Amino acid sequence: MTDLTGLYSFSPRLLELAGQAEEKCREAFRRIEEIQAYNEAKVLKAFSDNRVSSAHLVGTTGYGYDDMGRDNLDKVFAQALGAEDALVRHQLVSGTHTLSTALFGVLRAGDTMVSVTGAPYDTMEEVIGIRGGNTGSLREFGVSYRQLELLPDGTPDYEAIEREAKTAKMVYIQRSRGYSLRPSLTVETIGKMAAAAKKGNPEVIVFVDNCYGEFVETKEPVEVGADLMAGSLIKNPGGGIAPTGGYIAGRHDLVELCGYRATCPGIGRESGCTQDQNRGLYLGFFHAPSAVANAVKTSCFACALFEELGYPTTPKCDDYRTDIIAAIELGSAENLCAFCRGIQAGSPVDSHVTPEPWAMPGYSDEVIMAAGTFTMGASLELSADGPLREPYSVWVQGGLTYNTGKLGILLAAQAMEDAKK
Ligand SMILES: *Cc1c(COP(=O)(O)O)cnc(C)c1O
């Protein structure tokens, strides 16, 4: 461990455990660096094959017809993510909006969508229409929804997927655990799920919510049998630089349909000015494999350190990763609040503010959140949150650089130690 005397002070015990934790991560870090090197090469090749030039970095105004930068960015994303086609837009306001655009783009009245990974991410419930009022959900437009749970050990029920696919238009898979404690699904597992679905119904559309997953492995879901996937640019593929936006990638015919939903029938992908967004979206995508690797390393270190400190974590520090999230069971409200204070103190922005639990709309328990980010709500940047209820788990993600991510984690552990004095 580097000597940070004069900058930060940590207890000798914590520094010793941190040294051991980092030692425990060595093999995992080596694997992460290999994945990073491959993904950086993949992205660079996509830039050069598509002849990205300075003219692509400036944008358009008004209708945005013939926006070269926008159209070429779609191609760069498609190639690097192993997809036939992609739609990348700063007008997609969040991950939820992007996923919603894809679902409304592809599904029609009378269709059935089946989630085969249990309950979807919270915000998708209102899009689907299983929660909330009269707001224009898929259900109100005549799209039915069913849900298949994962098996008790968190693995997919392949036989049931095959059976469910027979009467479905779309099989919906969520790669990352989001804010649940189930394991995240590797790209290889998603491939097997897609194969099971297609065995039941060769026509079924396999869709993946890819949020938090991009560039954590060397392949993406559309390379192993998924038809379409989507994610947020203030998570992994924005590289910590894109200030907003989302992407949809996969089969060309389906991406075209999503384009008609993103703007309107007839116009589709040919309109939508980029103003001054292109440069940030290109630069962010270029940085993404490196920023994601730093976030995954931060996640491994967090798990290793808190395992040393005696707290259960999922995944374990040396488990194979498919997303950037770690959940740590802290066991008490005091620990959870202290942890979040430490993360906040280790942030580059708003490090002087103190996070407090609050009653967030839509949640049954109070929630505490720590985030001192350059982009509001960006969770490829170091951030942590958790509800104030048993077992007082905290979900940690991000870290644009490993060394600063590690400092945030150390400050969180130190804050827990200080709170006990
Ligand atoms: C973040 C996330 C979403 C939604 O993204 P927002 O940008 O918060 O709307 C959906 N699914 C998963 C798995 C996510 O992690």
CSV table of C-alpha atoms and ligand atoms in Angstrom, one decimal:
chain,number,residue,atom,x,y,z
A,1,MET,CA,0.0,0.0,0.0
A,2,THR,CA,1.2,3.5,-0.9
A,3,ASP,CA,2.0,5.7,2.1
A,4,LEU,CA,-0.6,8.5,2.2
A,5,THR,CA,0.6,10.1,5.4
A,6,GLY,CA,-0.2,13.8,5.4
A,7,LEU,CA,-3.1,13.3,3.0
A,8,TYR,CA,-5.4,10.8,4.7
A,9,SER,CA,-5.2,9.1,8.0
A,10,PHE,CA,-6.3,5.5,8.5
A,11,SER,CA,-5.9,3.3,11.5
A,12,PRO,CA,-2.9,0.9,11.4
A,13,ARG,CA,-5.3,-2.1,11.6
A,14,LEU,CA,-7.3,-0.9,8.6
A,15,LEU,CA,-4.1,-0.3,6.6
A,16,GLU,CA,-2.9,-3.8,7.4
A,17,LEU,CA,-6.2,-5.4,6.3
A,18,ALA,CA,-6.3,-3.2,3.2
A,19,GLY,CA,-2.8,-4.5,2.2
A,20,GLN,CA,-4.0,-8.0,2.7
A,21,ALA,CA,-7.2,-7.3,0.7
A,22,GLU,CA,-5.3,-5.9,-2.2
A,23,GLU,CA,-3.0,-8.9,-2.1
A,24,LYS,CA,-6.1,-11.2,-2.3
A,25,CYS,CA,-7.2,-9.3,-5.4
A,26,ARG,CA,-4.0,-9.8,-7.4
A,27,GLU,CA,-5.3,-12.7,-9.5
A,28,ALA,CA,-8.7,-11.0,-10.1
A,29,PHE,CA,-7.0,-7.8,-11.1
A,30,ARG,CA,-4.8,-9.6,-13.6
A,31,ARG,CA,-8.0,-11.1,-15.2
A,32,ILE,CA,-9.7,-7.7,-15.2
A,33,GLU,CA,-6.7,-6.1,-16.9
A,34,GLU,CA,-6.8,-8.8,-19.7
A,35,ILE,CA,-10.5,-8.1,-20.3
A,36,GLN,CA,-9.8,-4.4,-20.3
A,37,ALA,CA,-7.0,-4.7,-22.9
A,38,TYR,CA,-9.2,-6.8,-25.2
A,39,ASN,CA,-12.2,-4.4,-24.9
A,40,GLU,CA,-10.0,-1.3,-25.4
A,41,ALA,CA,-8.7,-2.9,-28.6
A,42,LYS,CA,-12.2,-3.8,-29.7
A,43,VAL,CA,-13.3,-0.1,-29.2
A,44,LEU,CA,-10.2,1.3,-30.9
A,45,LYS,CA,-10.7,-1.0,-33.9
A,46,ALA,CA,-14.4,0.1,-34.2
A,47,PHE,CA,-13.2,3.8,-34.2
A,48,SER,CA,-10.7,3.2,-37.0
A,49,ASP,CA,-12.8,0.8,-39.1
A,50,ASN,CA,-15.5,3.4,-39.1
A,51,ARG,CA,-13.0,6.2,-39.9
A,52,VAL,CA,-14.1,8.4,-37.0
A,53,SER,CA,-12.8,11.9,-37.8
A,54,SER,CA,-12.9,15.4,-36.3
A,55,ALA,CA,-16.0,16.1,-38.4
A,56,HIS,CA,-17.9,13.5,-36.5
A,57,LEU,CA,-17.2,15.2,-33.2
A,58,VAL,CA,-19.2,18.3,-34.0
A,59,GLY,CA,-23.0,18.3,-34.0
A,60,THR,CA,-26.0,19.7,-35.7
A,61,THR,CA,-29.0,21.8,-34.7
A,62,GLY,CA,-32.7,21.8,-35.7
A,63,TYR,CA,-33.9,18.6,-37.4
A,64,GLY,CA,-30.5,17.1,-37.4
A,65,TYR,CA,-30.7,15.6,-40.9
A,66,ASP,CA,-27.5,14.1,-42.1
A,67,ASP,CA,-25.8,14.3,-38.8
A,68,MET,CA,-22.6,12.3,-39.6
A,69,GLY,CA,-21.4,12.2,-36.1
A,70,ARG,CA,-24.7,10.7,-34.8
A,71,ASP,CA,-25.0,8.1,-37.6
A,72,ASN,CA,-21.4,7.0,-37.3
A,73,LEU,CA,-21.6,6.7,-33.6
A,74,ASP,CA,-24.4,4.2,-34.1
A,75,LYS,CA,-22.0,2.2,-36.3
A,76,VAL,CA,-19.1,2.4,-33.8
A,77,PHE,CA,-21.3,1.2,-30.9
A,78,ALA,CA,-22.7,-1.6,-33.1
A,79,GLN,CA,-19.3,-2.9,-34.0
A,80,ALA,CA,-17.7,-2.7,-30.6
A,81,LEU,CA,-20.7,-4.3,-28.9
A,82,GLY,CA,-20.8,-7.1,-31.5
A,83,ALA,CA,-24.3,-6.0,-32.8
A,84,GLU,CA,-25.7,-5.7,-36.3
A,85,ASP,CA,-26.9,-2.2,-35.6
A,86,ALA,CA,-27.3,0.3,-32.8
A,87,LEU,CA,-29.2,3.4,-31.8
A,88,VAL,CA,-27.2,5.8,-29.6
A,89,ARG,CA,-29.0,9.0,-28.5
A,90,HIS,CA,-28.5,11.7,-25.9
A,91,GLN,CA,-32.3,12.3,-26.1
A,92,LEU,CA,-32.8,9.0,-24.3
A,93,VAL,CA,-33.1,10.5,-20.8
A,94,SER,CA,-32.2,7.4,-18.7
A,95,GLY,CA,-31.8,3.7,-18.6
A,96,THR,CA,-35.5,3.3,-18.0
A,97,HIS,CA,-36.5,5.5,-20.9
A,98,THR,CA,-34.1,3.5,-23.2
A,99,LEU,CA,-35.5,0.2,-22.1
A,100,SER,CA,-39.0,1.5,-22.5
A,101,THR,CA,-38.3,2.8,-26.0
A,102,ALA,CA,-37.0,-0.6,-27.0
A,103,LEU,CA,-40.1,-2.5,-25.5
A,104,PHE,CA,-42.6,-0.1,-27.1
A,105,GLY,CA,-40.6,-0.1,-30.3
A,106,VAL,CA,-40.9,-3.9,-30.7
A,107,LEU,CA,-44.0,-5.0,-29.0
A,108,ARG,CA,-47.6,-4.7,-30.3
A,109,ALA,CA,-51.1,-5.1,-29.0
A,110,GLY,CA,-51.8,-8.8,-28.3
A,111,ASP,CA,-48.1,-9.7,-27.7
A,112,THR,CA,-46.9,-11.3,-24.5
A,113,MET,CA,-43.6,-10.4,-22.9
A,114,VAL,CA,-42.2,-12.9,-20.3
A,115,SER,CA,-39.5,-11.9,-17.8
A,116,VAL,CA,-37.4,-15.0,-17.2
A,117,THR,CA,-35.3,-13.4,-14.5
A,118,GLY,CA,-38.1,-12.8,-12.0
A,119,ALA,CA,-39.1,-9.3,-11.0
A,120,PRO,CA,-37.6,-6.6,-13.3
A,121,TYR,CA,-35.8,-3.5,-12.1
A,122,ASP,CA,-38.2,-1.4,-10.0
A,123,THR,CA,-38.8,1.4,-12.5
A,124,MET,CA,-39.7,-1.1,-15.2
A,125,GLU,CA,-42.8,-2.1,-13.3
A,126,GLU,CA,-44.6,1.1,-14.3
A,127,VAL,CA,-43.4,0.7,-17.9
A,128,ILE,CA,-44.8,-2.8,-18.0
A,129,GLY,CA,-48.0,-1.8,-16.1
A,130,ILE,CA,-47.7,-4.1,-13.0
A,131,ARG,CA,-47.5,-1.0,-10.7
A,132,GLY,CA,-48.8,2.5,-11.0
A,133,GLY,CA,-51.9,4.1,-12.5
A,134,ASN,CA,-53.2,5.1,-15.9
A,135,THR,CA,-49.9,6.3,-17.5
A,136,GLY,CA,-49.7,4.7,-20.9
A,137,SER,CA,-47.9,1.4,-19.8
A,138,LEU,CA,-47.4,-1.6,-22.1
A,139,ARG,CA,-50.4,-3.2,-20.4
A,140,GLU,CA,-52.7,-0.3,-21.3
A,141,PHE,CA,-51.6,-0.8,-25.0
A,142,GLY,CA,-52.6,-4.4,-24.8
A,143,VAL,CA,-49.2,-6.1,-24.2
A,144,SER,CA,-49.5,-8.9,-21.6
A,145,TYR,CA,-46.8,-9.7,-19.1
A,146,ARG,CA,-45.8,-12.9,-17.3
A,147,GLN,CA,-42.9,-13.6,-15.0
A,148,LEU,CA,-40.8,-16.7,-14.5
A,149,GLU,CA,-38.7,-16.8,-11.3
A,150,LEU,CA,-35.1,-17.9,-11.2
A,151,LEU,CA,-34.5,-21.2,-9.3
A,152,PRO,CA,-33.9,-20.9,-5.6
A,153,ASP,CA,-30.1,-21.0,-6.1
A,154,GLY,CA,-30.4,-18.0,-8.5
A,155,THR,CA,-29.8,-20.1,-11.7
A,156,PRO,CA,-32.2,-20.0,-14.7
A,157,ASP,CA,-34.9,-22.6,-15.1
A,158,TYR,CA,-34.1,-23.6,-18.7
A,159,GLU,CA,-36.9,-26.0,-19.2
A,160,ALA,CA,-39.4,-23.5,-18.1
A,161,ILE,CA,-37.9,-20.8,-20.3
A,162,GLU,CA,-38.3,-23.1,-23.3
A,163,ARG,CA,-42.0,-23.7,-22.4
A,164,GLU,CA,-42.7,-20.0,-21.7
A,165,ALA,CA,-41.2,-18.9,-25.0
A,166,LYS,CA,-43.7,-21.0,-27.0
A,167,THR,CA,-46.5,-18.5,-26.3
A,168,ALA,CA,-44.4,-15.3,-26.0
A,169,LYS,CA,-43.3,-12.6,-28.5
A,170,MET,CA,-40.5,-11.5,-26.2
A,171,VAL,CA,-38.3,-13.2,-23.5
A,172,TYR,CA,-36.9,-10.5,-21.2
A,173,ILE,CA,-33.6,-11.0,-19.3
A,174,GLN,CA,-32.1,-8.7,-16.8
A,175,ARG,CA,-28.3,-9.3,-16.7
A,176,SER,CA,-27.4,-7.4,-13.5
A,177,ARG,CA,-28.9,-8.1,-10.1
A,178,GLY,CA,-29.8,-4.4,-9.8
A,179,TYR,CA,-30.8,-3.8,-6.2
A,180,SER,CA,-31.7,-7.4,-5.3
A,181,LEU,CA,-29.4,-10.0,-3.8
A,182,ARG,CA,-29.7,-12.6,-6.6
A,183,PRO,CA,-26.6,-13.4,-8.6
A,184,SER,CA,-26.0,-11.4,-11.8
A,185,LEU,CA,-26.1,-13.5,-15.0
A,186,THR,CA,-22.9,-14.0,-17.0
A,187,VAL,CA,-23.0,-13.6,-20.8
A,188,GLU,CA,-22.4,-17.3,-21.2
A,189,THR,CA,-25.5,-18.0,-19.1
A,190,ILE,CA,-27.5,-15.5,-21.1
A,191,GLY,CA,-26.5,-17.4,-24.2
A,192,LYS,CA,-27.9,-20.6,-22.8
A,193,MET,CA,-31.1,-18.9,-21.8
A,194,ALA,CA,-31.4,-17.5,-25.3
A,195,ALA,CA,-30.9,-21.0,-26.8
A,196,ALA,CA,-33.5,-22.5,-24.5
A,197,ALA,CA,-36.0,-19.7,-25.5
A,198,LYS,CA,-35.3,-20.2,-29.3
A,199,LYS,CA,-35.7,-24.0,-28.9
A,200,GLY,CA,-39.2,-23.4,-27.6
A,201,ASN,CA,-40.0,-20.7,-30.2
A,202,PRO,CA,-37.5,-19.8,-33.0
A,203,GLU,CA,-39.4,-16.6,-33.6
A,204,VAL,CA,-39.2,-15.2,-30.1
A,205,ILE,CA,-37.3,-12.0,-29.5
A,206,VAL,CA,-34.7,-12.3,-26.7
A,207,PHE,CA,-34.2,-8.9,-25.1
A,208,VAL,CA,-31.6,-8.1,-22.4
A,209,ASP,CA,-31.5,-5.2,-19.9
A,210,ASN,CA,-27.7,-4.8,-20.1
A,211,CYS,CA,-27.4,-2.0,-17.6
A,212,TYR,CA,-24.2,-2.2,-15.5
A,213,GLY,CA,-22.9,-5.1,-17.7
A,214,GLU,CA,-21.2,-3.5,-20.7
A,215,PHE,CA,-17.4,-4.2,-21.0
A,216,VAL,CA,-17.3,-6.3,-17.8
A,217,GLU,CA,-16.7,-9.4,-20.0
A,218,THR,CA,-15.2,-9.6,-23.5
A,219,LYS,CA,-18.6,-10.4,-25.1
A,220,GLU,CA,-22.0,-8.8,-24.9
A,221,PRO,CA,-25.4,-10.6,-24.9
A,222,VAL,CA,-26.2,-10.0,-28.6
A,223,GLU,CA,-23.0,-12.0,-29.5
A,224,VAL,CA,-24.4,-15.1,-27.8
A,225,GLY,CA,-27.9,-15.3,-29.1
A,226,ALA,CA,-29.8,-12.3,-27.7
A,227,ASP,CA,-31.7,-10.2,-30.4
A,228,LEU,CA,-31.6,-6.8,-28.7
A,229,MET,CA,-30.2,-5.2,-25.6
A,230,ALA,CA,-30.2,-1.7,-24.1
A,231,GLY,CA,-28.4,0.3,-21.5
A,232,SER,CA,-27.7,3.8,-20.0
A,233,LEU,CA,-24.8,6.1,-21.0
A,234,ILE,CA,-24.4,7.4,-17.4
A,235,LYS,CA,-23.4,3.9,-16.6
A,236,ASN,CA,-20.7,1.7,-18.2
A,237,PRO,CA,-20.7,2.7,-21.9
A,238,GLY,CA,-20.6,6.4,-21.2
A,239,GLY,CA,-17.2,6.0,-19.7
A,240,GLY,CA,-17.9,8.6,-17.0
A,241,ILE,CA,-17.9,11.3,-19.7
A,242,ALA,CA,-21.2,11.1,-21.5
A,243,PRO,CA,-23.4,13.5,-19.6
A,244,THR,CA,-26.7,11.7,-20.5
A,245,GLY,CA,-28.2,9.2,-23.0
A,246,GLY,CA,-28.9,5.6,-23.8
A,247,TYR,CA,-28.2,3.0,-26.4
A,248,ILE,CA,-30.1,0.1,-28.0
A,249,ALA,CA,-28.2,-2.5,-30.0
A,250,GLY,CA,-28.9,-5.8,-31.8
A,251,ARG,CA,-30.7,-7.0,-34.9
A,252,HIS,CA,-31.0,-4.3,-37.6
A,253,ASP,CA,-34.8,-4.7,-38.2
A,254,LEU,CA,-35.5,-4.3,-34.4
A,255,VAL,CA,-33.2,-1.3,-34.0
A,256,GLU,CA,-35.1,0.3,-36.9
A,257,LEU,CA,-38.4,-0.2,-35.1
A,258,CYS,CA,-36.9,1.3,-31.9
A,259,GLY,CA,-35.9,4.3,-34.0
A,260,TYR,CA,-39.5,4.9,-35.0
A,261,ARG,CA,-40.5,4.8,-31.4
A,262,ALA,CA,-37.6,7.1,-30.3
A,263,THR,CA,-38.8,9.8,-32.7
A,264,CYS,CA,-41.9,8.9,-34.7
A,265,PRO,CA,-43.2,6.7,-37.5
A,266,GLY,CA,-41.8,7.9,-40.8
A,267,ILE,CA,-38.9,9.8,-39.4
A,268,GLY,CA,-37.2,7.2,-37.2
A,269,ARG,CA,-33.5,7.5,-37.0
A,270,GLU,CA,-33.0,10.2,-39.6
A,271,SER,CA,-33.8,13.1,-37.4
A,272,GLY,CA,-32.6,14.2,-33.9
A,273,CYS,CA,-29.9,16.9,-33.7
A,274,THR,CA,-26.9,16.3,-31.5
A,275,GLN,CA,-26.0,19.9,-30.7
A,276,ASP,CA,-22.7,19.6,-28.8
A,277,GLN,CA,-23.1,16.1,-27.6
A,278,ASN,CA,-21.2,14.0,-30.1
A,279,ARG,CA,-17.7,14.6,-28.8
A,280,GLY,CA,-18.6,13.6,-25.2
A,281,LEU,CA,-20.4,10.5,-26.4
A,282,TYR,CA,-17.4,9.4,-28.6
A,283,LEU,CA,-14.9,10.2,-25.9
A,284,GLY,CA,-16.9,8.5,-23.2
A,285,PHE,CA,-17.3,5.3,-25.3
A,286,PHE,CA,-13.5,5.3,-26.0
A,287,HIS,CA,-12.8,5.6,-22.2
A,288,ALA,CA,-15.5,3.1,-21.2
A,289,PRO,CA,-13.5,-0.2,-21.1
A,290,SER,CA,-10.9,1.4,-18.9
A,291,ALA,CA,-13.4,3.1,-16.6
A,292,VAL,CA,-15.4,-0.1,-16.3
A,293,ALA,CA,-12.2,-2.1,-15.4
A,294,ASN,CA,-11.4,0.5,-12.7
A,295,ALA,CA,-14.9,0.2,-11.3
A,296,VAL,CA,-14.7,-3.7,-11.3
A,297,LYS,CA,-11.4,-3.5,-9.5
A,298,THR,CA,-12.9,-1.1,-6.9
A,299,SER,CA,-15.7,-3.6,-6.4
A,300,CYS,CA,-13.2,-6.5,-5.9
A,301,PHE,CA,-11.2,-4.5,-3.4
A,302,ALA,CA,-14.4,-3.5,-1.5
A,303,CYS,CA,-15.4,-7.1,-1.3
A,304,ALA,CA,-11.9,-8.3,-0.2
A,305,LEU,CA,-11.6,-5.6,2.5
A,306,PHE,CA,-15.1,-6.1,3.9
A,307,GLU,CA,-14.6,-9.9,3.9
A,308,GLU,CA,-11.4,-9.3,6.0
A,309,LEU,CA,-13.5,-7.0,8.3
A,310,GLY,CA,-16.0,-9.9,8.7
A,311,TYR,CA,-19.0,-8.7,6.6
A,312,PRO,CA,-20.6,-11.0,4.0
A,313,THR,CA,-20.4,-9.7,0.4
A,314,THR,CA,-22.0,-10.7,-2.9
A,315,PRO,CA,-20.1,-11.4,-5.1
A,316,LYS,CA,-17.0,-12.6,-3.2
A,317,CYS,CA,-13.8,-10.7,-4.0
A,318,ASP,CA,-12.5,-13.4,-6.5
A,319,ASP,CA,-15.9,-14.4,-8.0
A,320,TYR,CA,-16.1,-14.0,-11.8
A,321,ARG,CA,-17.9,-10.7,-12.5
A,322,THR,CA,-20.5,-9.8,-15.1
A,323,ASP,CA,-21.4,-6.3,-13.7
A,324,ILE,CA,-19.9,-3.6,-11.6
A,325,ILE,CA,-22.1,-3.9,-8.5
A,326,ALA,CA,-21.1,-5.3,-5.0
A,327,ALA,CA,-23.5,-5.7,-2.1
A,328,ILE,CA,-22.1,-5.8,1.4
A,329,GLU,CA,-24.2,-6.9,4.4
A,330,LEU,CA,-23.3,-4.3,7.1
A,331,GLY,CA,-25.7,-5.6,9.8
A,332,SER,CA,-26.7,-2.3,11.4
A,333,ALA,CA,-28.1,1.1,10.5
A,334,GLU,CA,-25.1,2.8,12.2
A,335,ASN,CA,-22.7,0.9,9.9
A,336,LEU,CA,-24.8,1.6,6.8
A,337,CYS,CA,-24.9,5.4,7.5
A,338,ALA,CA,-21.2,5.5,8.5
A,339,PHE,CA,-20.3,3.6,5.3
A,340,CYS,CA,-22.2,6.1,3.1
A,341,ARG,CA,-20.6,9.1,5.0
A,342,GLY,CA,-17.2,7.6,4.1
A,343,ILE,CA,-18.0,7.1,0.4
A,344,GLN,CA,-19.3,10.7,0.3
A,345,ALA,CA,-16.1,12.0,1.9
A,346,GLY,CA,-14.1,10.2,-0.7
A,347,SER,CA,-15.9,11.7,-3.6
A,348,PRO,CA,-14.4,14.4,-5.9
A,349,VAL,CA,-17.6,16.5,-5.8
A,350,ASP,CA,-19.6,17.4,-2.6
A,351,SER,CA,-17.2,15.6,-0.3
A,352,HIS,CA,-18.1,18.0,2.5
A,353,VAL,CA,-21.8,17.1,2.6
A,354,THR,CA,-23.2,14.4,5.0
A,355,PRO,CA,-25.7,12.0,3.5
A,356,GLU,CA,-28.8,11.3,5.7
A,357,PRO,CA,-31.5,8.7,5.4
A,358,TRP,CA,-34.7,9.9,3.8
A,359,ALA,CA,-38.2,8.6,2.9
A,360,MET,CA,-37.9,8.2,-0.9
A,361,PRO,CA,-41.1,8.1,-2.9
A,362,GLY,CA,-42.0,4.5,-3.8
A,363,TYR,CA,-39.9,2.9,-1.1
A,364,SER,CA,-41.3,1.3,2.0
A,365,ASP,CA,-38.2,2.0,4.2
A,366,GLU,CA,-35.9,5.0,4.4
A,367,VAL,CA,-33.0,5.0,2.0
A,368,ILE,CA,-29.5,6.4,2.4
A,369,MET,CA,-27.4,7.4,-0.7
A,370,ALA,CA,-23.9,8.6,-1.2
A,371,ALA,CA,-22.8,10.1,-4.5
A,372,GLY,CA,-20.4,12.9,-5.2
A,373,THR,CA,-20.4,12.7,-8.9
A,374,PHE,CA,-19.6,14.9,-11.9
A,375,THR,CA,-22.7,13.7,-13.7
A,376,MET,CA,-25.8,13.8,-11.5
A,377,GLY,CA,-26.9,10.2,-10.7
A,378,ALA,CA,-24.0,8.6,-12.7
A,379,SER,CA,-23.3,5.3,-11.1
A,380,LEU,CA,-20.1,4.4,-13.0
A,381,GLU,CA,-18.8,7.0,-10.6
A,382,LEU,CA,-18.2,5.8,-7.0
A,383,SER,CA,-21.6,5.7,-5.3
A,384,ALA,CA,-23.4,3.7,-2.6
A,385,ASP,CA,-26.9,3.2,-1.3
A,386,GLY,CA,-29.1,1.0,0.7
A,387,PRO,CA,-32.5,0.8,2.5
A,388,LEU,CA,-32.6,1.1,6.3
A,389,ARG,CA,-33.8,-2.4,6.9
A,390,GLU,CA,-32.4,-5.9,7.8
A,391,PRO,CA,-29.8,-7.0,6.9
A,392,TYR,CA,-28.6,-3.4,6.3
A,393,SER,CA,-27.0,-4.2,3.0
A,394,VAL,CA,-25.2,-1.5,1.0
A,395,TRP,CA,-24.9,-1.6,-2.8
A,396,VAL,CA,-21.7,-0.1,-4.0
A,397,GLN,CA,-20.7,0.6,-7.6
A,398,GLY,CA,-18.3,2.6,-9.7
A,399,GLY,CA,-15.0,4.2,-9.3
A,400,LEU,CA,-13.7,6.0,-12.4
A,401,THR,CA,-10.1,5.3,-11.3
A,402,TYR,CA,-9.1,2.4,-9.0
A,403,ASN,CA,-6.9,4.4,-6.7
A,404,THR,CA,-9.6,7.0,-5.9
A,405,GLY,CA,-12.2,4.2,-5.7
A,406,LYS,CA,-10.1,2.4,-3.2
A,407,LEU,CA,-9.7,5.6,-1.1
A,408,GLY,CA,-13.5,5.9,-1.0
A,409,ILE,CA,-13.8,2.3,0.2
A,410,LEU,CA,-11.1,2.9,2.9
A,411,LEU,CA,-12.8,6.1,4.1
A,412,ALA,CA,-16.1,4.1,4.4
A,413,ALA,CA,-14.4,1.4,6.5
A,414,GLN,CA,-12.6,4.1,8.6
A,415,ALA,CA,-16.0,5.9,9.1
A,416,MET,CA,-17.5,2.7,10.5
A,417,GLU,CA,-14.5,2.2,12.8
A,418,ASP,CA,-14.8,5.9,14.0
A,419,ALA,CA,-18.5,5.5,14.6
A,420,LYS,CA,-17.8,2.7,17.1
A,421,LYS,CA,-15.6,4.9,19.3
B,1,LIG,C1,-30.0,1.5,-13.7
B,1,LIG,C2,-30.8,0.3,-14.2
B,1,LIG,C3,-32.0,0.5,-14.8
B,1,LIG,C4,-32.6,1.9,-15.0
B,1,LIG,O1,-31.8,2.9,-15.4
B,1,LIG,P1,-32.1,4.4,-14.9
B,1,LIG,O2,-31.1,5.2,-15.6
B,1,LIG,O3,-32.0,4.4,-13.4
B,1,LIG,O4,-33.5,4.7,-15.3
B,1,LIG,C5,-32.6,-0.6,-15.3
B,1,LIG,N1,-32.1,-1.8,-15.1
B,1,LIG,C6,-31.0,-2.0,-14.4
B,1,LIG,C7,-30.5,-3.4,-14.2
B,1,LIG,C8,-30.3,-1.0,-13.9
B,1,LIG,O5,-29.1,-1.2,-13.3
